[in-house]
Amino acid sequence: MIRFDGVNKRYPGGNEALRGLDLHIAKGEMVFVTGASGAGKSTFLRMIPLLERPTQGSVVINGVNLGRLPKRRIPFLRRHIGVIFQDHRLLHDRTVFDNVALPLVIAGRSYQDIGRRVRAALDKVGLLKREKAYPITLSGGEQQRVGIARAVVTRPPILLADEPTGNLDPALSREIMALFEQFNQVGVTTVIASHDIPLIEALGHRRIHLVEGRVQ
Amino acid sequence: MKPLERLKQWFGQHARSAVTSLGQLKRRPAASFMTTAVIGIALALPTGFLLLMDNLEAATAGWEGNPRASIFLADGLTPDNQRDLLERIQRFNEVTATELITPQAALAEFEQHAGMEETLALLDENPFPAVIVAELNAALGTLAADQLITRTQALAGVDQVRVDRVWLQRLTAVLQLANRGTVLIGLLLGLTVVLVVGNTIRLDIENRRSEIEITKLIGGTDAFVRRPFLYTGLWYGVSGGVLATLILALTMALLAGPARELTTLYGSGFRLIGPGVGGTFTLLLGGILLGLIGAWVAVGRHLAAIEPQ
């Protein structure tokens, strides 16, 4: 599903984030990516929806070589990848419902379809009753769950999360991780970058440890 | 996807963008109104000038019949001499009709005007010269008219020749110049509309940067991101066009009374001409077009630069 071959990423200024990264994540797998700050976790995740392009090497997602993907096809790649950010990236002038509905609106779904799917996604993350609230009125954990609902509302085959529990207390973190496991169980390839080693070890999925832009 | 469904989706997306962008404008009424006002005035000014030209042209059109030449004859010609001249002038190709107004006839005509009788009675002798009024060919150009004047002037017994269309031709020339000037000013004001809309939408794009980033992040195409801004430009164009129409209508209403008074004084049947349905339609269409161009310029320059981080 996700294959990196000899991927290098050098930023302008000479900072090398990835140095010959080789890895393969199979369809339906749940994988944690760990490593110190600057080990290349974020860069690795950002390459999957083409937020970054490799300086060298190839990235193949679901059989598509991203190096050969024309720019105008990028939005359609991103529609198949749900991304969850540590800072949530919600629209603060829109309600929870509208935030979660955005990917469906972009995909041009009908109103009935949007209503049904948004409520299903909000139900899944336990926020059905907050659909009319604005993100600013929600707690950090609730905002994160809105972000998750938005990422899964189109039922993408791939789910990426960059430090999804970074700001949450242990109990909330466990809840969020349990949510990811549920999505994984229905076949979603799930990749999570995290610092939370004890939690990761407790969950017991495959772990990819990055050191200086390489798999250790 | 079936073609019908695709079409439905396309309409749905456009309707949504149109309504959303209208809602965005409604949320900032003061700012939206100011932009609309600038556009409306910028559209109303050149249109108003063009209407003024149209009206002036229409007002002078009634006087633009066949040009006439007044040929004043020298004093002391006998009636036979006068008839002789009349016949010679009649034979010119450019002349379609002639009429001789003797000093007596001129005096008689003037005496009919109220108040003139006393004035004329004060004079010892008839002050009017004999005049031959020649109707000229309507297609006569300025050059041909000049030649005719020279030729007539050369005839013995002719004192002075006046072609009454000269001032009208000058007026037409002035109107043409003013028309050209109005078109140029119109182009500049059109450019103003494009720049105002462009700048407003540029600010709009800046303000909604994070929204654009997030939209691109979750798979929004460039077209999807662009669409609401283009509709914003369209709405500015529409509202500016409507405002310009209102401004013109108000101006017309304010000028209709004085214009009627003026034309009554001149005894002409002239009526103030408005932009009409066609003109109003063109004005609205022009507004929409300029708004869209402005939006397109802003979107083209600034949207591509925003990529999700």
Coordinates of C-alpha atoms in Angstrom, one line a residue:
Chain A
M1 CA 0.0 0.0 0.0
I2 CA 2.8 2.4 1.0
R3 CA 6.3 1.8 -0.4
F4 CA 9.3 4.0 0.0
D5 CA 12.5 3.1 -2.0
G6 CA 15.7 5.0 -1.2
V7 CA 13.9 8.2 -0.4
N8 CA 16.1 11.2 0.3
K9 CA 14.8 14.6 1.3
R10 CA 17.1 17.5 1.5
Y11 CA 15.6 20.9 2.5
P12 CA 17.0 24.1 1.1
G13 CA 19.8 25.0 3.4
G14 CA 21.2 21.5 3.5
N15 CA 19.2 19.9 6.2
E16 CA 18.6 16.3 5.3
A17 CA 15.4 14.9 6.8
L18 CA 15.4 11.5 5.1
R19 CA 18.5 9.6 4.1
G20 CA 17.7 6.6 2.0
L21 CA 14.5 5.6 3.6
D22 CA 13.2 2.1 2.6
L23 CA 10.0 0.7 4.0
H24 CA 6.8 -1.0 3.0
I25 CA 3.5 -0.9 4.8
A26 CA 1.0 -3.6 3.6
K27 CA -2.7 -3.0 3.0
G28 CA -4.7 -3.1 6.1
E29 CA -1.7 -2.8 8.4
M30 CA -1.5 -0.6 11.5
V31 CA 1.9 0.9 12.0
F32 CA 3.5 3.3 14.5
V33 CA 6.3 5.5 13.5
T34 CA 8.6 6.5 16.3
G35 CA 11.9 8.4 16.6
A36 CA 13.4 11.5 18.2
S37 CA 12.4 15.0 17.0
G38 CA 14.1 15.6 13.6
A39 CA 14.4 11.9 12.8
G40 CA 12.1 12.4 9.8
K41 CA 8.7 11.1 11.1
S42 CA 6.8 14.2 9.9
T43 CA 8.6 14.4 6.6
F44 CA 7.8 10.7 6.0
L45 CA 4.1 11.2 6.7
R46 CA 4.0 14.4 4.6
M47 CA 5.3 12.6 1.6
I48 CA 2.4 10.2 1.4
P49 CA -0.3 12.9 0.5
L50 CA 2.4 14.8 -1.5
L51 CA 2.8 17.7 0.9
E52 CA 6.5 17.1 0.2
R53 CA 8.3 15.6 -2.7
P54 CA 11.4 13.5 -2.3
T55 CA 14.7 14.9 -3.5
Q56 CA 15.6 11.3 -4.5
G57 CA 14.0 7.9 -4.6
S58 CA 10.5 6.8 -5.2
V59 CA 7.2 6.7 -3.2
V60 CA 4.5 4.4 -4.4
I61 CA 1.0 4.6 -2.9
N62 CA -1.6 2.0 -3.8
G63 CA 0.3 1.2 -6.9
V64 CA 0.7 4.8 -8.0
N65 CA 4.3 6.2 -8.3
L66 CA 4.0 9.7 -6.9
G67 CA 7.0 10.9 -8.8
R68 CA 5.0 10.5 -12.0
L69 CA 1.7 11.9 -10.6
P70 CA 0.9 15.2 -12.5
K71 CA 0.1 18.2 -10.3
R72 CA -3.6 18.3 -11.2
R73 CA -4.0 14.7 -10.0
I74 CA -2.8 15.5 -6.5
P75 CA -6.2 16.5 -5.1
F76 CA -7.6 13.1 -6.1
L77 CA -4.7 11.3 -4.3
R78 CA -5.4 13.3 -1.2
R79 CA -9.0 12.3 -1.2
H80 CA -7.9 8.7 -0.7
I81 CA -5.8 9.6 2.3
G82 CA -7.3 10.8 5.6
V83 CA -4.8 13.0 7.5
I84 CA -5.0 13.9 11.2
F85 CA -2.9 16.7 12.5
Q86 CA -1.6 17.5 16.0
D87 CA -3.0 21.0 15.7
H88 CA -6.3 19.7 14.3
R89 CA -6.4 22.1 11.4
L90 CA -10.1 22.9 11.8
L91 CA -12.0 25.8 10.3
H92 CA -12.9 28.0 13.3
D93 CA -15.7 29.9 11.5
R94 CA -17.6 26.8 10.7
T95 CA -19.6 24.4 12.8
V96 CA -18.4 20.9 13.7
F97 CA -20.9 19.6 11.1
D98 CA -19.5 21.8 8.4
N99 CA -15.9 21.0 9.2
V100 CA -16.6 17.3 8.9
A101 CA -18.7 17.8 5.8
L102 CA -15.9 19.6 3.9
P103 CA -14.3 16.5 2.3
L104 CA -17.7 15.4 1.1
V105 CA -18.5 18.9 -0.2
I106 CA -15.2 18.8 -2.1
A107 CA -16.0 15.4 -3.5
G108 CA -19.4 16.9 -4.7
R109 CA -21.7 14.5 -2.7
S110 CA -25.4 15.2 -2.5
Y111 CA -26.9 16.9 0.5
Q112 CA -28.6 13.8 1.8
D113 CA -25.5 11.8 1.4
I114 CA -23.4 14.4 3.2
G115 CA -25.9 14.6 6.2
R116 CA -25.9 10.8 6.5
R117 CA -22.2 10.3 6.4
V118 CA -21.3 13.3 8.6
R119 CA -23.6 12.1 11.3
A120 CA -22.2 8.5 11.0
A121 CA -18.7 9.8 11.4
L122 CA -19.6 12.1 14.3
D123 CA -21.4 9.2 16.0
K124 CA -18.3 7.1 15.6
V125 CA -16.1 9.6 17.5
G126 CA -18.9 10.3 20.0
L127 CA -19.6 13.9 19.0
L128 CA -23.1 13.6 17.4
K129 CA -24.6 16.0 19.9
R130 CA -22.0 18.7 19.2
E131 CA -22.6 19.0 15.4
K132 CA -23.8 22.6 15.7
A133 CA -21.0 23.7 18.0
Y134 CA -18.0 25.7 16.9
P135 CA -14.6 24.1 17.3
I136 CA -13.4 26.9 19.6
T137 CA -16.0 25.8 22.2
L138 CA -14.7 22.2 22.3
S139 CA -11.9 20.7 24.4
G140 CA -8.6 19.7 22.9
G141 CA -9.7 16.0 22.8
E142 CA -13.0 16.9 21.2
Q143 CA -11.3 19.0 18.6
Q144 CA -9.0 16.1 17.8
R145 CA -12.0 13.8 17.4
V146 CA -13.6 16.3 15.0
G147 CA -10.3 16.2 13.0
I148 CA -10.6 12.4 13.0
A149 CA -14.2 12.4 11.9
R150 CA -13.2 14.7 9.0
A151 CA -10.4 12.4 8.1
V152 CA -12.5 9.3 8.0
V153 CA -15.8 10.7 6.7
T154 CA -14.9 9.8 3.0
R155 CA -13.8 6.3 4.2
P156 CA -10.3 6.6 2.8
P157 CA -8.2 3.4 2.4
I158 CA -5.3 5.2 4.2
L159 CA -5.3 7.1 7.5
L160 CA -2.3 9.1 8.6
A161 CA -1.9 10.7 12.0
D162 CA 1.0 13.0 13.1
E163 CA 1.2 13.0 16.9
P164 CA -2.5 12.7 17.4
T165 CA -2.2 12.4 21.1
G166 CA 0.6 14.9 21.5
N167 CA -1.5 17.3 23.7
L168 CA -3.8 14.8 25.4
D169 CA -3.7 13.1 28.8
P170 CA -3.1 9.3 29.0
A171 CA -6.8 8.4 29.3
L172 CA -7.8 10.5 26.3
S173 CA -4.8 9.2 24.3
R174 CA -5.9 5.6 24.9
E175 CA -9.4 6.5 23.7
I176 CA -8.1 8.1 20.5
M177 CA -5.8 5.1 19.8
A178 CA -8.7 2.7 20.3
L179 CA -10.6 4.7 17.7
F180 CA -7.7 4.2 15.3
E181 CA -7.8 0.5 16.0
Q182 CA -11.4 0.4 15.1
F183 CA -10.8 2.0 11.8
N184 CA -7.9 -0.4 11.2
Q185 CA -10.1 -3.3 11.9
V186 CA -12.4 -2.4 9.0
G187 CA -9.4 -2.5 6.7
V188 CA -8.0 1.0 6.7
T189 CA -4.2 1.1 6.5
T190 CA -3.3 3.2 9.5
V191 CA 0.0 5.0 10.0
I192 CA 0.6 7.0 13.3
A193 CA 3.6 9.0 14.2
S194 CA 3.9 9.2 18.0
H195 CA 6.2 9.8 20.9
D196 CA 4.1 7.9 23.3
I197 CA 6.3 4.7 23.6
P198 CA 4.5 3.2 26.6
L199 CA 1.1 3.5 24.9
I200 CA 2.5 2.1 21.6
E201 CA 4.0 -0.9 23.3
A202 CA 0.8 -1.6 25.2
L203 CA -1.1 -1.7 21.9
G204 CA 1.4 -4.0 20.3
H205 CA 1.3 -3.1 16.6
R206 CA 4.3 -3.0 14.2
R207 CA 6.6 -0.2 15.0
I208 CA 9.0 1.6 12.6
H209 CA 11.7 3.5 14.4
L210 CA 13.4 6.2 12.5
V211 CA 16.9 7.5 13.3
E212 CA 18.4 10.3 11.3
G213 CA 16.1 9.8 8.3
R214 CA 16.5 6.0 8.1
V215 CA 14.7 2.9 9.5
Q216 CA 16.7 1.5 12.3
Chain B
M1 CA -20.6 8.3 -12.9
K2 CA -23.5 8.9 -15.2
P3 CA -23.4 12.1 -17.3
L4 CA -26.7 13.3 -15.7
E5 CA -25.3 12.8 -12.2
R6 CA -22.1 14.6 -13.2
L7 CA -24.1 17.5 -14.5
K8 CA -26.2 17.5 -11.3
Q9 CA -23.0 17.5 -9.2
W10 CA -21.5 20.3 -11.3
F11 CA -24.6 22.5 -10.8
G12 CA -24.7 21.6 -7.1
Q13 CA -21.1 22.7 -6.7
H14 CA -21.6 25.9 -8.5
A15 CA -24.8 26.8 -6.7
R16 CA -23.1 26.1 -3.4
S17 CA -20.2 28.4 -4.3
A18 CA -22.5 31.1 -5.5
V19 CA -24.6 31.0 -2.4
T20 CA -21.6 30.7 0.0
S21 CA -19.8 33.7 -1.6
L22 CA -22.9 35.8 -1.4
G23 CA -23.2 34.9 2.2
Q24 CA -19.6 36.0 2.8
L25 CA -20.4 39.4 1.3
K26 CA -23.4 39.7 3.5
R27 CA -21.4 39.0 6.5
R28 CA -19.3 42.2 5.9
P29 CA -22.0 44.6 4.7
A30 CA -20.0 47.8 5.1
A31 CA -16.9 46.6 3.3
S32 CA -19.0 45.0 0.6
F33 CA -21.0 48.1 0.1
M34 CA -18.0 50.3 -0.3
T35 CA -16.5 48.0 -2.9
T36 CA -19.9 47.9 -4.7
A37 CA -20.1 51.7 -4.5
V38 CA -16.7 52.2 -6.1
I39 CA -17.6 49.8 -8.9
G40 CA -21.1 51.3 -9.3
I41 CA -19.7 54.9 -9.6
A42 CA -16.9 53.8 -11.9
L43 CA -19.5 52.2 -14.2
A44 CA -22.0 55.0 -13.9
L45 CA -19.6 57.8 -14.8
P46 CA -18.6 56.8 -18.3
T47 CA -22.1 55.5 -19.1
G48 CA -23.6 58.8 -17.9
F49 CA -21.2 60.7 -20.2
L50 CA -22.1 58.5 -23.1
L51 CA -25.7 59.1 -22.4
L52 CA -25.1 62.8 -22.3
M53 CA -23.4 62.6 -25.8
D54 CA -26.3 60.6 -27.1
N55 CA -28.7 63.2 -25.8
L56 CA -26.7 66.1 -27.3
E57 CA -26.6 64.3 -30.6
A58 CA -30.3 63.6 -30.5
A59 CA -31.0 67.2 -29.6
T60 CA -29.0 68.6 -32.5
A61 CA -30.3 65.9 -34.9
G62 CA -33.4 68.0 -35.8
W63 CA -31.2 70.8 -37.0
E64 CA -29.2 68.6 -39.2
G65 CA -31.5 68.8 -42.2
N66 CA -30.1 70.1 -45.5
P67 CA -27.4 72.7 -45.0
R68 CA -28.3 76.1 -46.1
A69 CA -26.3 78.9 -47.5
S70 CA -27.3 82.6 -46.9
I71 CA -25.9 84.7 -49.7
F72 CA -26.1 88.4 -48.8
L73 CA -26.2 90.6 -51.9
A74 CA -24.5 93.9 -52.3
D75 CA -26.4 97.1 -51.9
G76 CA -27.7 98.9 -54.9
L77 CA -28.5 95.9 -57.1
T78 CA -31.6 96.2 -59.3
P79 CA -34.2 93.5 -59.0
D80 CA -33.1 92.3 -62.4
N81 CA -29.6 91.9 -61.2
Q82 CA -30.9 90.0 -58.1
R83 CA -32.9 87.6 -60.3
D84 CA -30.0 87.1 -62.6
L85 CA -27.8 86.1 -59.6
L86 CA -30.6 83.9 -58.3
E87 CA -30.7 82.0 -61.6
R88 CA -26.9 81.6 -61.7
I89 CA -26.8 80.2 -58.2
Q90 CA -29.7 77.9 -59.0
R91 CA -27.6 76.4 -61.7
F92 CA -24.9 75.2 -59.3
N93 CA -24.9 71.5 -59.0
E94 CA -24.7 71.6 -55.2
V95 CA -27.8 73.8 -54.9
T96 CA -31.1 72.1 -54.7
A97 CA -33.4 75.1 -54.2
T98 CA -33.2 78.8 -53.9
E99 CA -35.2 81.6 -52.6
L100 CA -34.8 85.3 -52.9
I101 CA -35.7 87.4 -49.8
T102 CA -35.9 91.0 -50.8
P103 CA -35.2 93.7 -48.3
Q104 CA -38.9 94.5 -48.2
A105 CA -39.8 90.9 -47.5
A106 CA -37.3 90.7 -44.7
L107 CA -38.6 93.9 -43.2
A108 CA -42.1 92.7 -43.4
E109 CA -41.2 89.4 -41.6
F110 CA -39.4 91.2 -38.8
E111 CA -42.2 93.6 -38.3
Q112 CA -44.4 90.7 -37.3
H113 CA -42.2 90.0 -34.3
A114 CA -43.5 91.8 -31.2
G115 CA -41.4 94.8 -30.2
M116 CA -39.5 94.9 -33.4
E117 CA -42.0 97.4 -35.0
E118 CA -40.9 100.3 -32.8
T119 CA -37.3 99.5 -33.2
L120 CA -37.5 99.4 -36.9
A121 CA -39.5 102.6 -37.0
L122 CA -36.6 104.4 -35.4
L123 CA -34.4 103.6 -38.5
D124 CA -34.4 105.9 -41.4
E125 CA -34.1 103.2 -44.1
N126 CA -34.5 99.5 -44.5
P127 CA -31.5 98.0 -42.9
F128 CA -31.9 94.5 -44.5
P129 CA -29.9 93.5 -47.5
A130 CA -31.3 91.2 -50.2
V131 CA -30.5 87.6 -49.4
I132 CA -30.6 84.5 -51.5
V133 CA -31.2 81.4 -49.4
A134 CA -29.8 78.3 -51.1
E135 CA -30.6 74.8 -49.9
L136 CA -27.6 72.7 -50.5
N137 CA -27.1 69.0 -51.2
A138 CA -27.2 67.1 -47.9
A139 CA -24.2 65.0 -48.8
L140 CA -22.0 68.1 -49.2
G141 CA -18.7 67.7 -47.5
T142 CA -16.8 70.4 -45.7
L143 CA -14.3 70.8 -48.6
A144 CA -17.0 71.0 -51.2
A145 CA -18.9 73.5 -49.1
D146 CA -15.8 75.6 -48.8
Q147 CA -15.3 75.5 -52.6
L148 CA -18.9 76.5 -53.1
I149 CA -18.5 79.4 -50.8
T150 CA -15.4 80.6 -52.7
R151 CA -17.2 80.3 -56.0
T152 CA -20.3 82.1 -54.9
Q153 CA -18.2 84.8 -53.2
A154 CA -16.5 85.4 -56.5
L155 CA -19.8 86.3 -58.3
A156 CA -20.3 90.0 -58.9
G157 CA -22.9 91.5 -56.6
V158 CA -22.4 89.0 -53.8
D159 CA -21.4 90.6 -50.6
Q160 CA -21.1 87.7 -48.2
V161 CA -21.8 84.0 -48.0
R162 CA -22.6 82.1 -44.8
V163 CA -23.2 78.3 -44.6
D164 CA -25.2 77.7 -41.5
R165 CA -23.9 74.2 -41.0
V166 CA -20.4 75.2 -40.1
W167 CA -21.1 75.6 -36.4
L168 CA -23.1 72.3 -36.5
Q169 CA -20.1 70.6 -38.0
R170 CA -17.9 72.0 -35.3
L171 CA -20.4 70.8 -32.6
T172 CA -20.3 67.4 -34.2
A173 CA -16.5 67.4 -34.1
V174 CA -16.6 68.5 -30.5
L175 CA -19.0 65.7 -29.7
Q176 CA -16.8 63.2 -31.5
L177 CA -13.9 64.3 -29.5
A178 CA -15.9 64.2 -26.3
N179 CA -17.1 60.7 -27.2
R180 CA -13.6 59.5 -27.8
G181 CA -12.6 61.0 -24.5
T182 CA -15.5 59.3 -22.7
V183 CA -14.5 56.0 -24.2
L184 CA -10.9 56.5 -23.0
I185 CA -12.1 57.5 -19.5
G186 CA -14.5 54.5 -19.6
L187 CA -11.6 52.2 -20.3
L188 CA -9.6 53.6 -17.4
L189 CA -12.6 53.3 -15.1
G190 CA -13.1 49.7 -16.3
L191 CA -9.5 49.0 -15.4
T192 CA -10.3 50.6 -12.0
V193 CA -13.1 48.2 -11.5
V194 CA -10.8 45.3 -12.4
L195 CA -8.2 46.5 -9.9
V196 CA -10.7 47.2 -7.1
V197 CA -12.3 43.8 -7.4
G198 CA -8.8 42.2 -7.8
N199 CA -7.5 43.9 -4.7
T200 CA -10.6 43.1 -2.6
I201 CA -10.4 39.5 -3.6
R202 CA -6.6 39.4 -2.9
L203 CA -7.4 40.6 0.6
D204 CA -10.2 38.0 0.8
I205 CA -7.7 35.3 -0.2
E206 CA -5.2 36.4 2.4
N207 CA -7.9 36.4 5.1
R208 CA -9.0 32.9 4.2
R209 CA -5.5 31.5 3.8
S210 CA -5.9 28.7 6.4
E211 CA -9.2 27.7 4.9
I212 CA -7.6 27.4 1.4
E213 CA -4.7 25.4 2.8
I214 CA -7.0 23.0 4.6
T215 CA -9.2 22.6 1.6
K216 CA -6.2 21.8 -0.6
L217 CA -4.9 19.5 2.1
I218 CA -8.0 17.3 2.0
G219 CA -8.2 17.1 -1.7
G220 CA -9.9 20.3 -2.9
T221 CA -8.9 20.9 -6.6
D222 CA -7.7 24.3 -7.7
A223 CA -11.1 24.8 -9.4
F224 CA -12.9 24.1 -6.2
V225 CA -10.8 26.6 -4.3
R226 CA -11.0 29.2 -7.1
R227 CA -14.8 29.0 -7.6
P228 CA -16.1 30.9 -4.5
F229 CA -13.7 33.8 -5.3
L230 CA -14.8 34.0 -8.9
Y231 CA -18.4 34.1 -7.7
T232 CA -17.4 36.9 -5.3
G233 CA -16.1 38.8 -8.3
L234 CA -19.3 38.1 -10.2
W235 CA -21.5 39.3 -7.3
Y236 CA -19.4 42.5 -7.0
G237 CA -20.0 43.0 -10.8
V238 CA -23.7 42.4 -10.5
S239 CA -24.2 44.6 -7.5
G240 CA -21.9 47.3 -9.0
G241 CA -23.9 47.1 -12.3
V242 CA -27.2 47.4 -10.4
L243 CA -26.0 50.4 -8.4
A244 CA -24.7 52.1 -11.6
T245 CA -28.2 51.6 -13.1
L246 CA -29.8 53.1 -10.0
I247 CA -27.4 56.1 -10.1
L248 CA -28.2 56.7 -13.7
A249 CA -31.9 56.4 -13.1
L250 CA -31.7 58.8 -10.2
T251 CA -29.6 61.3 -12.3
M252 CA -32.1 61.0 -15.2
A253 CA -35.0 61.7 -12.8
L254 CA -33.3 64.7 -11.4
L255 CA -32.4 66.1 -14.9
A256 CA -35.8 65.3 -16.6
G257 CA -37.5 68.4 -15.3
P258 CA -34.9 71.0 -16.2
A259 CA -34.4 69.3 -19.6
R260 CA -38.1 69.5 -20.4
E261 CA -38.1 73.2 -19.5
L262 CA -35.1 73.8 -21.7
T263 CA -36.6 72.0 -24.7
T264 CA -39.9 73.8 -24.2
L265 CA -38.1 77.1 -24.4
Y266 CA -36.4 76.0 -27.6
G267 CA -39.7 74.7 -28.9
S268 CA -38.2 71.4 -29.7
G269 CA -39.9 68.0 -29.1
F270 CA -36.7 66.6 -27.7
R271 CA -37.0 64.1 -24.8
L272 CA -34.2 62.9 -22.5
I273 CA -32.9 59.5 -23.6
G274 CA -32.2 56.9 -20.9
P275 CA -30.0 53.8 -21.2
G276 CA -33.0 51.7 -22.2
V277 CA -33.2 47.9 -21.8
G278 CA -30.3 47.2 -24.1
G279 CA -28.1 49.8 -22.4
T280 CA -29.0 48.5 -18.9
F281 CA -28.3 45.0 -19.9
T282 CA -24.9 46.0 -21.4
L283 CA -24.1 47.8 -18.2
L284 CA -24.9 44.8 -16.0
L285 CA -23.0 42.5 -18.4
G286 CA -20.0 44.8 -18.4
G287 CA -20.0 44.9 -14.6
I288 CA -20.2 41.1 -14.4
L289 CA -17.4 40.8 -17.0
L290 CA -15.1 43.3 -15.2
G291 CA -15.8 41.7 -11.8
L292 CA -15.0 38.3 -13.1
I293 CA -11.8 39.5 -14.8
G294 CA -10.7 41.2 -11.5
A295 CA -11.4 38.0 -9.6
W296 CA -9.6 35.9 -12.2
V297 CA -6.5 38.1 -12.0
A298 CA -6.4 38.0 -8.2
V299 CA -7.1 34.3 -8.1
G300 CA -4.5 33.5 -10.8
R301 CA -1.8 35.5 -9.0
H302 CA -2.4 34.6 -5.4
L303 CA -4.1 31.2 -5.2
A304 CA -1.5 29.1 -6.8
A305 CA 1.0 30.5 -4.2
I306 CA -0.9 29.0 -1.3
E307 CA 0.1 25.4 -0.7
P308 CA -0.7 23.4 2.4
Q309 CA 2.1 23.3 5.0

